[in-house]
Short mmCIF file of C-alpha atoms in Angstrom, two decimals:
data_model
loop_
_atom_site.label_atom_id
_atom_site.label_comp_id
_atom_site.label_asym_id
_atom_site.label_seq_id
_atom_site.Cartn_x
_atom_site.Cartn_y
_atom_site.Cartn_z
CA MET A 369 0.00 0.00 0.00
CA LYS A 370 1.22 3.47 -0.89
CA SER A 371 0.22 6.82 0.57
CA PHE A 372 -0.99 9.67 -1.63
CA VAL A 373 -2.00 13.26 -0.98
CA VAL A 374 -4.24 14.79 -3.62
CA ILE A 375 -4.40 18.59 -3.51
CA GLY A 376 -7.34 20.00 -5.41
CA CYS A 377 -10.39 17.76 -5.73
CA GLY A 378 -12.28 18.98 -8.74
CA ARG A 379 -13.39 16.43 -11.34
CA PHE A 380 -9.83 15.43 -12.19
CA GLY A 381 -8.42 15.35 -8.66
CA SER A 382 -11.43 13.58 -7.14
CA SER A 383 -11.28 10.96 -9.89
CA ILE A 384 -7.65 10.23 -9.00
CA ALA A 385 -8.30 10.25 -5.25
CA ARG A 386 -11.30 7.91 -5.41
CA THR A 387 -9.58 5.45 -7.73
CA LEU A 388 -6.38 5.31 -5.69
CA TYR A 389 -8.43 4.66 -2.56
CA SER A 390 -10.51 1.96 -4.26
CA LEU A 391 -7.23 0.21 -5.13
CA GLY A 392 -6.39 -0.09 -1.43
CA ASN A 393 -4.09 2.90 -0.97
CA GLU A 394 -4.04 5.53 1.78
CA VAL A 395 -5.35 8.80 0.34
CA LEU A 396 -5.49 12.27 1.89
CA ALA A 397 -7.69 14.65 -0.13
CA ILE A 398 -7.24 18.41 0.33
CA ASP A 399 -9.43 21.13 -1.12
CA SER A 400 -10.46 24.66 -0.18
CA SER A 401 -14.15 23.86 -0.74
CA GLU A 402 -16.07 22.54 2.26
CA GLU A 403 -18.73 21.14 -0.07
CA ILE A 404 -16.20 19.12 -2.09
CA ILE A 405 -14.56 17.76 1.07
CA LYS A 406 -17.94 16.63 2.44
CA GLU A 407 -18.71 14.93 -0.87
CA ILE A 408 -15.44 12.98 -1.07
CA SER A 409 -14.85 12.27 2.63
CA GLU A 410 -16.47 8.82 2.53
CA GLU A 411 -14.41 7.73 -0.48
CA VAL A 412 -10.87 8.46 0.74
CA THR A 413 -8.89 7.77 3.91
CA HIS A 414 -8.92 11.40 5.09
CA ALA A 415 -10.37 14.59 3.62
CA VAL A 416 -9.35 18.06 4.82
CA GLN A 417 -10.56 21.54 3.93
CA ALA A 418 -7.53 23.79 3.75
CA ASP A 419 -6.15 26.87 2.03
CA VAL A 420 -3.37 25.49 -0.16
CA MET A 421 -1.87 29.00 -0.38
CA ASP A 422 -1.06 28.75 3.33
CA GLU A 423 2.27 26.95 3.55
CA THR A 424 1.98 26.52 7.33
CA VAL A 425 -1.34 24.66 7.00
CA LEU A 426 0.10 22.21 4.49
CA MET A 427 3.16 21.62 6.65
CA ASP A 428 0.99 20.97 9.72
CA LEU A 429 -0.86 18.19 7.85
CA GLY A 430 2.31 16.07 7.90
CA LEU A 431 2.57 15.80 4.13
CA ARG A 432 6.27 14.87 4.27
CA ASN A 433 5.20 11.36 5.29
CA PHE A 434 3.42 10.66 1.99
CA ASP A 435 4.94 8.72 -0.91
CA VAL A 436 3.33 10.72 -3.71
CA ALA A 437 1.70 14.15 -4.01
CA VAL A 438 -0.75 14.92 -6.80
CA VAL A 439 -1.32 18.65 -7.29
CA ALA A 440 -4.58 18.70 -9.23
CA ILE A 441 -5.63 22.32 -8.69
CA GLY A 442 -7.79 23.67 -11.49
CA SER A 443 -7.86 27.26 -12.68
CA ASP A 444 -5.76 28.90 -9.94
CA ILE A 445 -2.26 28.76 -11.41
CA GLU A 446 -0.73 30.62 -8.46
CA ALA A 447 -2.15 28.09 -6.00
CA SER A 448 -0.95 25.25 -8.21
CA ILE A 449 2.60 26.61 -8.22
CA MET A 450 2.58 27.31 -4.48
CA ALA A 451 1.31 23.82 -3.60
CA THR A 452 3.91 22.21 -5.87
CA LEU A 453 6.68 24.23 -4.26
CA VAL A 454 5.55 23.33 -0.74
CA VAL A 455 5.22 19.58 -1.26
CA LYS A 456 8.55 19.50 -3.06
CA ASP A 457 10.22 21.43 -0.23
CA LEU A 458 8.71 19.00 2.27
CA GLY A 459 10.65 16.21 0.58
CA ILE A 460 7.86 14.11 -0.93
CA ASP A 461 9.60 11.67 -3.29
CA LYS A 462 7.27 12.01 -6.25
CA VAL A 463 5.24 15.08 -7.17
CA ILE A 464 2.70 14.90 -10.00
CA ALA A 465 1.20 18.22 -11.11
CA LYS A 466 -1.70 19.10 -13.37
CA ALA A 467 -1.07 21.85 -15.91
CA GLN A 468 -3.47 23.96 -17.91
CA SER A 469 -1.05 24.75 -20.71
CA GLU A 470 2.43 23.99 -22.01
CA LEU A 471 3.72 27.18 -20.36
CA HIS A 472 2.16 26.29 -17.02
CA GLY A 473 3.69 22.82 -17.36
CA LYS A 474 7.15 24.27 -17.99
CA VAL A 475 6.90 26.41 -14.85
CA LEU A 476 5.84 23.41 -12.76
CA SER A 477 8.76 21.39 -14.15
CA LYS A 478 11.18 24.21 -13.33
CA ILE A 479 10.11 24.23 -9.67
CA GLY A 480 10.55 20.49 -9.28
CA ALA A 481 7.41 18.61 -10.35
CA ASP A 482 8.50 15.11 -11.38
CA LYS A 483 5.68 14.60 -13.87
CA ILE A 484 3.29 16.99 -15.59
CA ILE A 485 -0.22 15.90 -16.51
CA PHE A 486 -2.42 17.62 -19.07
CA PRO A 487 -6.03 16.59 -18.31
CA GLU A 488 -7.01 16.99 -21.96
CA ARG A 489 -4.68 14.11 -22.74
CA ASP A 490 -4.76 12.10 -19.51
CA MET A 491 -7.88 10.82 -17.77
CA GLY A 492 -7.77 10.97 -13.99
CA VAL A 493 -8.71 7.33 -13.51
CA ARG A 494 -6.05 6.16 -15.96
CA VAL A 495 -3.36 8.22 -14.21
CA ALA A 496 -4.35 6.79 -10.82
CA HIS A 497 -4.01 3.20 -11.98
CA ASN A 498 -0.51 3.95 -13.29
CA LEU A 499 0.49 5.61 -10.03
CA ALA A 500 -0.83 2.84 -7.82
CA SER A 501 1.76 0.28 -8.91
CA THR A 502 5.01 0.32 -10.88
CA ASN A 503 3.81 -2.92 -12.51
CA ILE A 504 0.77 -1.21 -14.04
CA LEU A 505 1.71 0.21 -17.44
CA ASP A 506 -1.69 1.15 -18.78
CA PHE A 507 -5.36 0.94 -17.88
CA ILE A 508 -8.35 1.37 -20.19
CA GLU A 509 -11.90 1.31 -18.88
CA LEU A 510 -14.03 -0.15 -21.66
CA SER A 511 -17.23 0.29 -19.65
CA PRO A 512 -18.21 0.48 -15.97
CA ASP A 513 -18.01 -3.32 -15.94
CA TYR A 514 -15.01 -4.25 -18.11
CA SER A 515 -11.44 -3.00 -18.35
CA ILE A 516 -8.14 -3.76 -20.06
CA LEU A 517 -4.91 -3.73 -18.08
CA GLU A 518 -1.33 -3.75 -19.33
CA ILE A 519 0.84 -5.16 -16.56
CA ALA A 520 4.47 -6.20 -16.16
CA ALA A 521 4.65 -9.87 -15.20
CA LEU A 522 4.58 -10.36 -11.44
CA LYS A 523 7.57 -12.19 -9.99
CA GLU A 524 5.32 -15.06 -8.88
CA TRP A 525 4.25 -15.57 -12.51
CA GLU A 526 7.76 -15.94 -13.91
CA GLU A 527 8.79 -19.31 -15.41
CA LYS A 528 5.24 -20.64 -15.14
CA SER A 529 2.89 -21.45 -17.98
CA LEU A 530 -0.47 -19.75 -18.38
CA ALA A 531 -2.06 -23.15 -17.71
CA GLN A 532 -0.22 -23.39 -14.39
CA LEU A 533 -1.17 -19.84 -13.39
CA ARG A 534 -4.89 -20.45 -14.01
CA LEU A 535 -5.54 -16.72 -14.23
CA PRO A 536 -9.14 -17.09 -15.50
CA SER A 537 -10.18 -19.22 -12.52
CA LYS A 538 -7.98 -17.48 -9.94
CA TYR A 539 -8.65 -13.86 -10.92
CA GLY A 540 -11.43 -14.02 -13.51
CA ILE A 541 -9.20 -12.45 -16.18
CA ASN A 542 -8.06 -13.48 -19.64
CA VAL A 543 -4.70 -12.80 -21.30
CA MET A 544 -5.23 -11.12 -24.67
CA ALA A 545 -1.57 -10.78 -25.58
CA ILE A 546 1.98 -11.04 -24.25
CA LYS A 547 4.65 -8.51 -25.21
CA ARG A 548 8.24 -9.76 -25.08
CA GLY A 549 10.85 -7.31 -26.25
CA ASP A 550 9.89 -6.17 -29.75
CA SER A 551 7.53 -9.10 -30.35
CA ILE A 552 3.94 -9.63 -29.33
CA LYS A 553 2.00 -12.87 -29.11
CA VAL A 554 -1.76 -12.46 -29.49
CA SER A 555 -4.17 -14.95 -27.88
CA PRO A 556 -1.40 -17.03 -26.25
CA ASN A 557 -2.23 -20.65 -25.42
CA GLY A 558 -1.82 -22.33 -22.05
CA GLU A 559 1.64 -23.69 -22.88
CA VAL A 560 3.25 -20.25 -23.10
CA ILE A 561 5.79 -19.70 -20.30
CA ILE A 562 5.84 -16.25 -18.67
CA LYS A 563 9.32 -14.74 -18.61
CA LYS A 564 10.84 -11.93 -16.59
CA ASP A 565 10.06 -8.52 -18.17
CA ASP A 566 7.10 -9.92 -20.13
CA ILE A 567 4.16 -7.54 -20.41
CA LEU A 568 0.67 -9.04 -20.26
CA VAL A 569 -2.39 -7.39 -21.77
CA ILE A 570 -5.37 -8.69 -19.82
CA ILE A 571 -9.11 -8.13 -19.96
CA GLY A 572 -11.76 -8.80 -17.36
CA ASN A 573 -14.48 -7.52 -15.11
CA THR A 574 -13.33 -4.25 -13.51
CA LYS A 575 -13.65 -5.75 -10.01
CA ASP A 576 -11.41 -8.67 -11.00
CA ILE A 577 -8.92 -6.31 -12.68
CA LYS A 578 -8.68 -4.36 -9.42
CA ARG A 579 -7.77 -7.55 -7.54
CA VAL A 580 -4.83 -8.03 -9.91
CA GLU A 581 -3.80 -4.39 -9.42
CA GLN A 582 -3.89 -4.76 -5.66
CA ARG A 583 -1.72 -7.86 -5.97
CA ALA A 584 0.73 -5.93 -8.15
CA GLY A 585 0.92 -3.15 -5.59
CA GLU A 586 1.86 -5.40 -2.68
#
């Protein structure tokens, strides 16, 4: 389990916060709106109303203990920059920041943001799945019920055949393809042996996909 602080809980930030929490992570949501905090409080570990322009407030929340900070503030560029500066100064290992424009993104990079996200190109849910585990390479929600996951082979899968792993019966998922180096094997049969650094493209019910993600994050 990882710990995340999400600063700014509009549509984008709340989507990230809720998804990270649903994947079994500790999530602190911060927003200046009391209404937003009330709305999200039941779907994250902790939710706090705070002025992100107040450096002292952010420091008092103990943010330095979190693994990742996501600065998802919307239209207030000044607040976005200030929050990014504060969490970076506090020593959080990884800082992800939302940018409105290329120029805004360049400023955030200059002050230490490790990754810049442009919401027009990156869906909040998709970003959250990638953050939750280093094994998760991509996530596509086909519908509320079914999703596709691209995942690096777990260590426990290595040197075992798909038949031995019994992924359909164990997790309720099916392997659509296996990427190995520059090659890709579509619809692999049960005799295929999973190797280290293989990438599996799997499909399944979203609930079952989340079980695999939680396993990958352990």
